[in-house]
Coordinates of N, CA and C in Angstrom, one line a residue:
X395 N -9.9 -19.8 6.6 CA -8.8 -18.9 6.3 C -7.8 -19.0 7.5
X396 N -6.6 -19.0 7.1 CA -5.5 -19.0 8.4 C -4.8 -17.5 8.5
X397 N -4.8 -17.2 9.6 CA -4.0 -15.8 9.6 C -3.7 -16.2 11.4
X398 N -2.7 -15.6 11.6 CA -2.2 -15.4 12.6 C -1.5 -13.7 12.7
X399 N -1.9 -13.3 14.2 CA -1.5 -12.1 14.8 C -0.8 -12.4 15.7
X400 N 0.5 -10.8 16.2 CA 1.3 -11.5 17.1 C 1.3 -9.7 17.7
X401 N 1.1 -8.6 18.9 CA 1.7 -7.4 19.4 C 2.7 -7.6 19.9
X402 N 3.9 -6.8 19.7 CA 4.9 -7.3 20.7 C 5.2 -5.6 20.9
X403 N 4.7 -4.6 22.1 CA 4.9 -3.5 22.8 C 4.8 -2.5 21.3
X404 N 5.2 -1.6 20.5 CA 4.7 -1.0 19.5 C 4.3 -1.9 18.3
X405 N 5.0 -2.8 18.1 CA 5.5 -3.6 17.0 C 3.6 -4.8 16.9
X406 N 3.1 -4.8 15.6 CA 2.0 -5.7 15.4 C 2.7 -6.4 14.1
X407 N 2.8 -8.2 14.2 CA 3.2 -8.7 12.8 C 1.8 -9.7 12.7
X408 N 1.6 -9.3 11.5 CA 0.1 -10.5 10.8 C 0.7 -11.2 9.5
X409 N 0.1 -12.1 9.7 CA 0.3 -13.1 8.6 C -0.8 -13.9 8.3
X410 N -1.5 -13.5 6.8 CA -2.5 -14.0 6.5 C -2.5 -14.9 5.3
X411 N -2.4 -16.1 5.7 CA -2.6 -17.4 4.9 C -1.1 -18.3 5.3
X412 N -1.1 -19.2 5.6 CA 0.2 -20.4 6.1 C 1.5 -20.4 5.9
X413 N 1.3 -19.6 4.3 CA 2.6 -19.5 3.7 C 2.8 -18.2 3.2
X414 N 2.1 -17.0 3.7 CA 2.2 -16.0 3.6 C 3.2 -15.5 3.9
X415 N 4.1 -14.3 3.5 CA 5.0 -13.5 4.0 C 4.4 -13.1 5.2
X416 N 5.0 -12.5 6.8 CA 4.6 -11.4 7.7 C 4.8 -10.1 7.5
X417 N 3.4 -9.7 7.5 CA 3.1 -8.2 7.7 C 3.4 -7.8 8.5
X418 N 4.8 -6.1 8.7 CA 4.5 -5.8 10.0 C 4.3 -4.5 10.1
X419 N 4.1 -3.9 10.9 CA 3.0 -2.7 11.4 C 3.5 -2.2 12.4
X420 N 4.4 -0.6 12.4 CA 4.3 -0.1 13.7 C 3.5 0.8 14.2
X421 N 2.4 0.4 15.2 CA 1.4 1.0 15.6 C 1.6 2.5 16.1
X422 N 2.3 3.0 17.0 CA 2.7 4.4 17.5 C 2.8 4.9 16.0
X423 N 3.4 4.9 15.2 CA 3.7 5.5 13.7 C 2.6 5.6 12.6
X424 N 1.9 4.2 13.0 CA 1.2 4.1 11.7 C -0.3 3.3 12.2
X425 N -0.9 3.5 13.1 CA -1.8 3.2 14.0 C -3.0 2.6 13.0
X426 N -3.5 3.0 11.8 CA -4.2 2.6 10.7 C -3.7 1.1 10.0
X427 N -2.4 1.4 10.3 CA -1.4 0.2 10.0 C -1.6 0.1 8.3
X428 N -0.9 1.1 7.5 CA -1.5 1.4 6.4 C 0.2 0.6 5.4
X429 N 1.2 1.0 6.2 CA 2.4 0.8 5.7 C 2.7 -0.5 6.1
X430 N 3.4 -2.1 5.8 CA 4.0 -2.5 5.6 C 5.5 -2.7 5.7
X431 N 5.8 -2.7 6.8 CA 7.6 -2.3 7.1 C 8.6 -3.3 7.4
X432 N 7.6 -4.3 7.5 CA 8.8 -6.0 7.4 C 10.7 -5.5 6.6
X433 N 10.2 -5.1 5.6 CA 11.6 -5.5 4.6 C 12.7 -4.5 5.6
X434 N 11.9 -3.5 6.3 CA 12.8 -2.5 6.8 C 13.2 -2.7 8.4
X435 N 12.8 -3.7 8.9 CA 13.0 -4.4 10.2 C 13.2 -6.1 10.3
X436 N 13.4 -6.7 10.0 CA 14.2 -8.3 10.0 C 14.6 -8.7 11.0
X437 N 14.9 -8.1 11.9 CA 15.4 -8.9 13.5 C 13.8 -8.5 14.1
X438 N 12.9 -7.7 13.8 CA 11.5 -7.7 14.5 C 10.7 -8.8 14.0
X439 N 10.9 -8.8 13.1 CA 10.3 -10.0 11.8 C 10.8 -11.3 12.4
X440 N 12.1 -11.3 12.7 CA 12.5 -12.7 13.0 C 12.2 -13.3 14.7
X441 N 12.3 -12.1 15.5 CA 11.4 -12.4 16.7 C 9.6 -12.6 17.0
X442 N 9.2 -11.7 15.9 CA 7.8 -12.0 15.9 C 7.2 -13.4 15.2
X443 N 7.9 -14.2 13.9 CA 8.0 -15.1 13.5 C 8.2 -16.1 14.9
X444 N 9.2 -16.3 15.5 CA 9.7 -16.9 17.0 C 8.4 -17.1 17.8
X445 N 7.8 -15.8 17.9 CA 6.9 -16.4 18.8 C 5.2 -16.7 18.5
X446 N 5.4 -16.4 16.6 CA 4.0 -17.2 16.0 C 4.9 -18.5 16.3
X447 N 5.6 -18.9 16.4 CA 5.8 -20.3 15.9 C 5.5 -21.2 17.3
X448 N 6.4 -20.4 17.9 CA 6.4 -21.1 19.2 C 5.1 -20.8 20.7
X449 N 4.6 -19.9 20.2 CA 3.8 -19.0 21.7 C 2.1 -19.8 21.2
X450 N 1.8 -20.9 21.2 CA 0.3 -20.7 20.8 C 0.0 -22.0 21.4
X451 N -1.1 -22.5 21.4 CA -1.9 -23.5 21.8 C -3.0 -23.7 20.5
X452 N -2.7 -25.8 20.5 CA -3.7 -25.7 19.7 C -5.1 -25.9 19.8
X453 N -5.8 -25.6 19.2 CA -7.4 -25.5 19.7 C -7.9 -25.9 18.3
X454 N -9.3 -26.8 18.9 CA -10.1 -27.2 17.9 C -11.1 -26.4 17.5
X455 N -11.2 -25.4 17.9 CA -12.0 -24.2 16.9 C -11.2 -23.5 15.8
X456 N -9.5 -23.3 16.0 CA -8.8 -22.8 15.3 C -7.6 -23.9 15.2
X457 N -7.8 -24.5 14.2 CA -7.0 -25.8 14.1 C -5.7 -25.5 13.0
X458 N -4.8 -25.6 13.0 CA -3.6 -25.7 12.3 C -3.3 -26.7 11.7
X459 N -3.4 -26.4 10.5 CA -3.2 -28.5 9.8 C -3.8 -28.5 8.6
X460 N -4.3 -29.7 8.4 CA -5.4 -30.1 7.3 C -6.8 -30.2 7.8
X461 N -7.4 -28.5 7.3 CA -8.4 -27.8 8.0 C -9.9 -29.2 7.5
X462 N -9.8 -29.6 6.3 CA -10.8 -30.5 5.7 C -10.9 -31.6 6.2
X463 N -9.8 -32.6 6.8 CA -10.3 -34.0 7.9 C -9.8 -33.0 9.1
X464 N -9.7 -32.0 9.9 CA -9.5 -31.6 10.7 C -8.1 -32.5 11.9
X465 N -7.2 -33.0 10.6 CA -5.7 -33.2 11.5 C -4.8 -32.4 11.3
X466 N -3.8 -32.4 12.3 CA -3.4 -31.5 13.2 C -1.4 -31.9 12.7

């Protein structure tokens, strides 16, 4: 399964599966993280996107790609 998490100071965005929309979560508010508030925040969305994209390292335990020949 691919999911990627990102905290950025209140703000948590998850996105589970490659082509999923991002979930996002403000923790101080909603700490269970029960609500979904992406549609109502877009510039947090679009920085937390920013740095799934860009902030990671790849690792061969958690491989990004074509998980079944394991390329990258």
């Amino acid at each position: 399964m691919y999911m990627q998490a990102v905290r950025m100071g209140d703000w948590k965005g998850v996105r589970v599966g490659k082509n999923a929309p991002l979930e996002l979560y403000h923790l101080k508010r909603d700490p269970s993280e029960t609500k979904n508030v992406a549609a109502e925040y877009p510039r947090v969305v679009a920085r937390i996107e920013e740095l799934m994209r860009t902030a990671r390292i790849e690792s061969e335990d958690y491989p990004i790609g074509d998980v079944k020949s394991n390329r990258r």
